[in-house]
XYZ file of N, CA and C in Angstrom:
468
model
N -25.414 -0.641 -21.100
C -24.600 -0.525 -22.382
C -24.562 1.238 -21.994
N -23.865 2.510 -21.633
C -23.714 3.272 -21.603
C -22.567 4.169 -22.860
N -22.810 4.341 -23.383
C -22.209 4.910 -25.174
C -21.824 6.233 -25.061
N -20.644 6.347 -25.104
C -20.709 7.861 -25.055
C -19.457 7.698 -26.451
N -19.859 9.347 -26.995
C -19.290 9.933 -28.650
C -18.181 11.107 -28.433
N -17.529 11.789 -28.709
C -16.404 12.527 -28.666
C -16.250 12.763 -30.139
N -16.785 14.075 -30.233
C -16.776 14.663 -31.763
C -16.441 16.356 -31.462
N -14.982 16.276 -32.590
C -14.619 17.215 -32.935
C -14.521 17.888 -34.895
N -13.990 18.254 -35.189
C -13.739 18.839 -36.486
C -14.048 17.829 -37.786
N -12.490 17.556 -37.562
C -11.807 16.445 -38.229
C -11.835 14.929 -37.876
N -11.893 14.898 -37.054
C -11.500 13.500 -35.746
C -10.102 13.168 -36.489
N -9.428 13.814 -36.128
C -8.159 13.010 -36.051
C -7.092 13.895 -34.620
N -7.668 14.769 -33.847
C -6.759 15.467 -33.361
C -7.904 15.621 -31.912
N -8.433 16.581 -31.170
C -9.086 16.345 -29.963
C -9.664 15.053 -29.624
N -11.298 14.795 -30.794
C -12.176 13.704 -30.629
C -11.055 12.414 -30.145
N -10.354 11.811 -31.507
C -9.579 10.752 -31.000
C -9.002 10.455 -29.799
N -8.066 11.920 -29.317
C -7.507 11.676 -28.082
C -8.431 11.290 -26.689
N -9.629 12.397 -26.684
C -11.043 12.157 -25.674
C -11.249 10.403 -25.921
N -11.263 10.069 -27.438
C -11.565 8.953 -27.283
C -10.915 7.344 -26.503
N -9.339 7.638 -26.989
C -8.785 7.132 -26.352
C -8.305 7.415 -24.551
N -7.957 8.679 -23.808
C -8.073 8.856 -22.654
C -9.299 8.190 -22.427
N -10.666 8.315 -22.320
C -11.776 8.033 -21.831
C -11.266 6.831 -21.880
N -11.190 5.657 -23.254
C -11.116 4.475 -22.797
C -10.187 4.065 -22.410
N -9.257 4.527 -21.884
C -7.964 4.005 -21.009
C -9.039 3.956 -19.168
N -8.774 5.363 -19.551
C -9.698 5.902 -17.806
C -10.999 4.563 -17.175
N -12.222 4.283 -18.513
C -12.938 2.892 -18.317
C -11.980 1.868 -18.030
N -11.397 1.702 -19.253
C -10.039 0.295 -18.713
C -9.742 0.380 -17.170
N -9.337 1.410 -16.847
C -8.508 0.963 -15.443
C -9.906 0.997 -14.572
N -10.288 1.271 -14.339
C -11.695 0.658 -13.575
C -12.169 -0.156 -13.860
N -12.587 -1.309 -14.795
C -13.043 -2.714 -15.188
C -14.013 -2.280 -15.902
N -14.521 -0.828 -15.637
C -16.115 -0.744 -16.742
C -16.045 -0.752 -18.420
N -14.891 -1.556 -19.485
C -15.025 -1.510 -20.337
C -16.831 -2.413 -20.763
N -17.072 -2.973 -19.969
C -18.419 -3.887 -20.296
C -19.535 -3.169 -20.096
N -19.373 -1.888 -19.350
C -20.639 -0.682 -19.121
C -20.817 -0.015 -20.054
N -19.614 0.676 -20.109
C -19.153 2.162 -21.122
C -18.715 1.602 -22.205
N -18.861 2.451 -23.457
C -18.488 1.864 -25.197
C -17.651 3.237 -24.940
N -17.257 4.056 -25.810
C -16.357 4.758 -26.497
C -16.417 4.795 -28.146
N -16.481 6.343 -28.319
C -16.338 6.544 -30.267
C -15.947 7.966 -29.657
N -15.840 7.805 -31.055
C -15.314 9.559 -31.702
C -15.320 9.876 -33.121
N -16.455 11.175 -33.424
C -16.162 11.272 -35.047
C -15.768 13.009 -35.014
N -15.894 12.898 -36.674
C -15.886 14.448 -37.177
C -17.214 14.985 -37.369
N -16.954 16.311 -37.656
C -18.780 16.927 -38.200
C -18.149 17.123 -39.599
N -16.642 17.131 -40.189
C -16.118 17.473 -41.565
C -15.983 15.931 -42.097
N -15.841 15.748 -43.118
C -15.185 13.831 -43.825
C -13.932 14.124 -44.461
N -13.220 15.542 -44.125
C -11.674 15.220 -44.745
C -10.790 14.548 -44.524
N -11.153 13.843 -43.296
C -9.861 12.604 -42.628
C -10.453 11.469 -42.534
N -11.580 11.155 -43.257
C -12.235 9.603 -43.098
C -11.066 8.852 -43.112
N -10.994 7.413 -42.219
C -10.804 6.558 -42.633
C -8.642 6.853 -42.260
N -8.781 7.664 -41.538
C -7.175 8.611 -41.135
C -6.882 7.988 -39.658
N -5.714 7.513 -39.663
C -5.731 7.715 -38.296
C -5.210 8.796 -37.018
N -5.442 8.703 -36.568
C -5.039 9.818 -34.887
C -3.735 10.878 -35.924
N -4.207 11.742 -35.992
C -2.949 12.922 -36.123
C -1.363 12.748 -35.462
N -0.436 12.535 -36.232
C 0.543 12.432 -35.451
C 1.534 13.301 -34.222
N 0.840 14.933 -33.594
C 1.184 15.074 -32.529
C 0.024 14.163 -31.507
N -1.743 14.180 -32.040
C -2.251 12.993 -31.399
C -1.860 11.724 -30.595
N -0.945 11.360 -31.687
C -0.632 9.716 -31.150
C 0.704 9.510 -30.221
N 1.793 11.204 -30.295
C 2.842 11.425 -29.942
C 2.438 11.654 -28.329
N 1.339 12.677 -27.976
C 1.248 12.907 -26.941
C 0.358 11.287 -26.455
N -0.496 11.142 -26.834
C -0.744 9.245 -26.402
C 0.173 8.652 -25.990
N 0.875 8.263 -27.019
C 2.598 7.273 -26.684
C 3.049 7.819 -25.267
N 3.449 9.037 -25.127
C 4.388 9.955 -23.791
C 3.200 9.131 -22.535
N 1.769 9.240 -23.032
C 0.904 9.485 -21.621
C 0.608 7.801 -21.390
N 0.771 6.550 -22.308
C 0.710 5.194 -22.512
C -0.723 4.952 -22.148
N -1.462 6.050 -23.401
C -2.546 5.516 -24.040
C -2.524 4.812 -25.175
N -3.359 3.600 -24.971
C -3.799 2.992 -26.111
C -4.379 3.613 -27.696
N -4.331 3.847 -28.381
C -4.962 4.694 -29.239
C -4.918 3.306 -30.602
N -4.030 1.971 -30.797
C -4.850 1.498 -31.560
C -5.999 1.025 -32.504
N -5.809 0.942 -33.841
C -7.361 1.360 -34.165
C -8.330 2.261 -34.874
N -7.515 3.350 -33.862
C -8.328 4.066 -34.046
C -8.832 4.950 -35.460
N -9.810 5.481 -36.682
C -9.494 5.731 -37.478
C -10.671 6.914 -37.262
N -10.281 7.659 -38.100
C -11.296 9.228 -38.609
C -12.697 8.282 -39.038
N -13.755 8.791 -38.501
C -15.199 8.647 -39.594
C -15.767 10.044 -39.010
N -16.976 10.459 -39.605
C -17.878 11.746 -40.020
C -19.277 11.314 -39.221
N -19.285 12.012 -38.241
C -20.932 11.447 -37.265
C -21.866 11.800 -38.686
N -22.370 10.876 -37.364
C -23.975 10.615 -38.835
C -25.248 10.990 -37.942
N -26.714 11.554 -38.188
C -27.714 11.193 -37.494
C -27.795 10.323 -36.553
N -27.625 8.877 -37.023
C -28.269 7.905 -36.294
C -27.111 8.110 -34.518
N -25.794 8.498 -35.246
C -24.914 8.298 -33.930
C -25.854 8.962 -32.390
N -26.584 10.273 -33.254
C -27.269 11.227 -32.099
C -28.366 10.243 -31.630
N -28.728 9.704 -32.225
C -30.077 8.426 -31.674
C -29.321 7.080 -30.623
N -28.032 6.496 -31.031
C -27.275 5.997 -30.802
C -26.295 5.952 -28.829
N -25.811 7.119 -28.898
C -25.214 7.353 -27.926
C -26.030 8.174 -26.998
N -25.057 7.484 -25.748
C -26.333 8.104 -24.575
C -25.674 9.817 -24.626
N -24.174 9.949 -24.654
C -23.683 11.417 -24.363
C -22.965 11.721 -25.784
N -22.617 12.509 -25.730
C -22.276 13.293 -26.561
C -21.706 14.408 -26.668
N -20.580 14.485 -27.187
C -19.166 15.347 -25.944
C -18.950 16.181 -27.264
N -18.875 17.860 -27.409
C -18.513 18.140 -28.425
C -16.997 18.603 -27.944
N -16.519 19.005 -28.512
C -14.868 19.903 -28.830
C -15.062 21.364 -28.067
N -15.814 21.581 -29.441
C -16.052 23.587 -29.509
C -17.990 23.589 -29.862
N -17.810 25.133 -29.409
C -19.388 26.071 -29.780
C -19.543 25.150 -30.814
N -18.396 25.584 -32.216
C -18.418 25.577 -33.969
C -19.145 23.646 -33.929
N -18.554 22.937 -33.028
C -19.401 21.121 -33.239
C -20.238 21.519 -31.986
N -20.709 21.793 -31.323
C -21.893 21.045 -31.001
C -23.113 22.145 -31.523
N -22.848 23.020 -32.463
C -23.688 23.880 -33.630
C -24.259 23.405 -34.330
N -22.796 22.222 -35.054
C -23.083 21.806 -36.025
C -23.934 20.461 -35.695
N -24.174 20.014 -34.304
C -24.547 18.516 -33.723
C -25.736 19.281 -33.328
N -26.218 20.159 -33.034
C -27.959 21.084 -33.113
C -28.045 20.665 -34.631
N -27.741 21.066 -35.476
C -28.622 21.012 -36.465
C -28.624 19.549 -36.929
N -27.583 18.627 -37.037
C -28.183 17.305 -37.169
C -28.582 16.867 -36.234
N -28.602 17.568 -35.534
C -30.273 17.422 -34.262
C -31.782 18.134 -34.857
N -31.801 18.218 -35.921
C -33.148 19.416 -36.003
C -33.020 20.137 -34.903
N -32.266 19.936 -33.992
C -33.084 21.058 -32.526
C -33.422 20.552 -31.898
N -33.645 19.036 -32.114
C -34.595 18.116 -31.175
C -33.239 18.146 -29.701
N -34.013 17.857 -28.471
C -33.495 17.697 -27.395
C -32.849 16.522 -27.348
N -31.297 16.370 -27.810
C -30.368 15.311 -27.168
C -29.142 15.660 -25.835
N -28.660 14.841 -25.542
C -27.939 14.813 -24.597
C -26.183 15.238 -25.473
N -26.159 16.418 -25.419
C -25.204 17.227 -26.091
C -24.502 18.125 -24.985
N -22.917 17.937 -25.257
C -22.389 18.385 -24.123
C -21.094 18.926 -24.663
N -20.116 20.007 -23.997
C -18.890 20.571 -24.438
C -18.592 19.894 -23.805
N -16.913 19.137 -24.178
C -16.015 19.019 -23.406
C -15.386 19.505 -22.307
N -15.707 21.046 -22.241
C -15.092 21.732 -21.329
C -15.751 21.982 -19.907
N -17.338 21.330 -20.605
C -18.077 21.750 -19.093
C -17.974 20.834 -17.746
N -17.378 19.979 -18.377
C -16.536 19.017 -17.565
C -15.358 19.324 -16.934
N -14.498 20.009 -16.753
C -13.450 20.897 -16.492
C -13.561 21.516 -15.342
N -13.439 21.134 -14.131
C -14.036 22.022 -12.857
C -13.470 22.888 -13.551
N -12.362 23.350 -13.563
C -12.328 24.784 -12.951
C -11.890 26.216 -13.821
N -12.613 25.325 -15.258
C -12.408 26.214 -16.736
C -12.787 27.398 -16.818
N -12.127 28.260 -17.392
C -13.128 29.804 -17.547
C -13.373 29.619 -18.956
N -12.661 28.953 -19.833
C -12.945 28.570 -21.216
C -13.544 27.487 -21.604
N -14.771 27.371 -22.315
C -15.371 27.033 -23.009
C -14.807 25.510 -23.955
N -13.660 26.351 -25.017
C -14.146 25.510 -26.406
C -12.550 24.815 -26.150
N -12.381 23.509 -26.673
C -11.122 22.731 -26.593
C -9.895 23.455 -27.554
N -8.973 24.208 -28.111
C -7.970 24.706 -28.800
C -7.777 23.170 -29.320
N -8.111 24.111 -31.347
C -7.785 22.953 -31.744
C -6.175 22.587 -31.922
N -5.724 21.945 -32.050
C -4.338 21.276 -31.975
C -3.302 21.381 -33.274
N -4.733 20.851 -34.397
C -3.904 20.808 -35.722
C -3.477 22.294 -36.297
N -4.090 23.617 -35.824
C -3.804 24.694 -36.388
C -2.898 24.958 -34.871
N -2.813 25.436 -33.716
C -2.269 25.669 -32.925
C -1.070 25.077 -32.525
N -1.221 23.467 -32.753
C -0.151 22.773 -32.104
C 0.387 22.204 -30.908
N -0.679 23.438 -29.809
C -0.767 22.643 -28.628
C -1.025 21.226 -28.207
N -0.411 20.058 -28.613
C -1.135 19.002 -27.943
C -0.878 18.602 -26.521
N -0.055 18.793 -26.021
C 0.093 19.508 -24.439
C -1.465 20.388 -23.201
N -1.113 20.399 -24.541
C -2.541 21.950 -23.815
C -3.600 20.925 -23.391
N -3.984 20.094 -25.281
C -5.213 19.731 -24.686
C -5.418 18.922 -24.091
N -3.824 18.005 -24.354
C -4.004 16.559 -23.444
C -4.725 16.519 -22.370
N -4.045 17.864 -21.198
C -3.823 18.028 -19.965
C -5.665 18.372 -19.736
N -6.042 19.583 -20.802
C -7.330 19.679 -20.935
C -8.698 18.381 -20.376
N -8.349 17.672 -22.050
C -9.141 16.662 -22.024
C -9.061 15.147 -20.928
N -7.398 15.403 -20.592
C -7.499 14.183 -19.366
C -8.529 14.714 -18.208
N -8.356 16.101 -17.840
C -8.740 16.371 -16.379
C -10.265 16.231 -16.769
N -11.011 16.455 -17.817
C -12.297 16.152 -18.071
C -12.769 15.778 -18.366
N -12.321 13.968 -18.780
C -12.369 12.848 -19.135
C -12.644 12.120 -17.421
N -11.522 12.762 -16.647
C -12.223 12.135 -15.783
C -13.708 13.112 -14.963
N -13.761 13.863 -15.105
C -14.818 14.412 -14.486
C -16.320 14.065 -15.195
N -16.580 13.714 -16.560
C -16.930 12.834 -17.380
C -17.317 11.528 -16.652
N -16.375 10.813 -16.360
C -16.226 9.615 -16.044
C -17.170 9.659 -14.395
N -16.811 10.519 -14.001
C -17.292 10.140 -12.562
C -18.742 11.367 -12.519
N -19.732 11.680 -13.147
C -20.615 11.547 -13.567
C -21.500 10.856 -14.195
N -20.692 10.187 -15.059
C -21.279 8.741 -15.781
C -21.959 8.118 -14.796
N -20.572 7.760 -13.941
C -21.170 6.394 -13.070
C -22.278 6.868 -12.058
N -22.225 8.287 -11.436
C -22.776 9.044 -10.730
C -24.744 8.807 -11.746
N -24.447 9.494 -12.718
C -25.507 9.390 -13.209
C -26.410 8.062 -13.281
N -25.352 7.705 -13.548
C -26.351 6.088 -14.428
C -25.965 4.867 -13.518
N -25.673 5.303 -11.772
C -25.461 4.083 -10.741
C -24.488 2.837 -11.591
N -23.704 2.943 -11.878
C -22.576 2.377 -12.238
C -21.659 2.086 -11.562
N -21.665 0.440 -10.881
C -20.947 -0.120 -9.977
C -20.065 -0.946 -10.769
């Protein structure tokens, strides 16, 4: 089982959106028994809350299921239990590296998987309100991430 964790600041906008989109893509390919998906936040402000209303609206608009998603905070054990840890921006990346005590871990930025991207950070729609732009970035990045995992792990 390959385990993928998406991480943002509060785990109510970007990372649950990425979790839901990626899980949707995994399920569409019938790989739910080979790839497990989760999300977390570096902060603890929203623990136990469902995704933000803007995230839920854009996921509903695109027929992507998010039922049961609740915010949680990333913990040190996550760094050992997940094969791919995907940070939404540089601040999340740096927080994860601190949590990992700078040990070598498989931590990436989401937009490393955006084929034509010059931008490295997924903007936080909690502050910008632009859930559609973020969804588009995440949707394309998740497709490339899934392709990368299938190739690297020889998943059929």
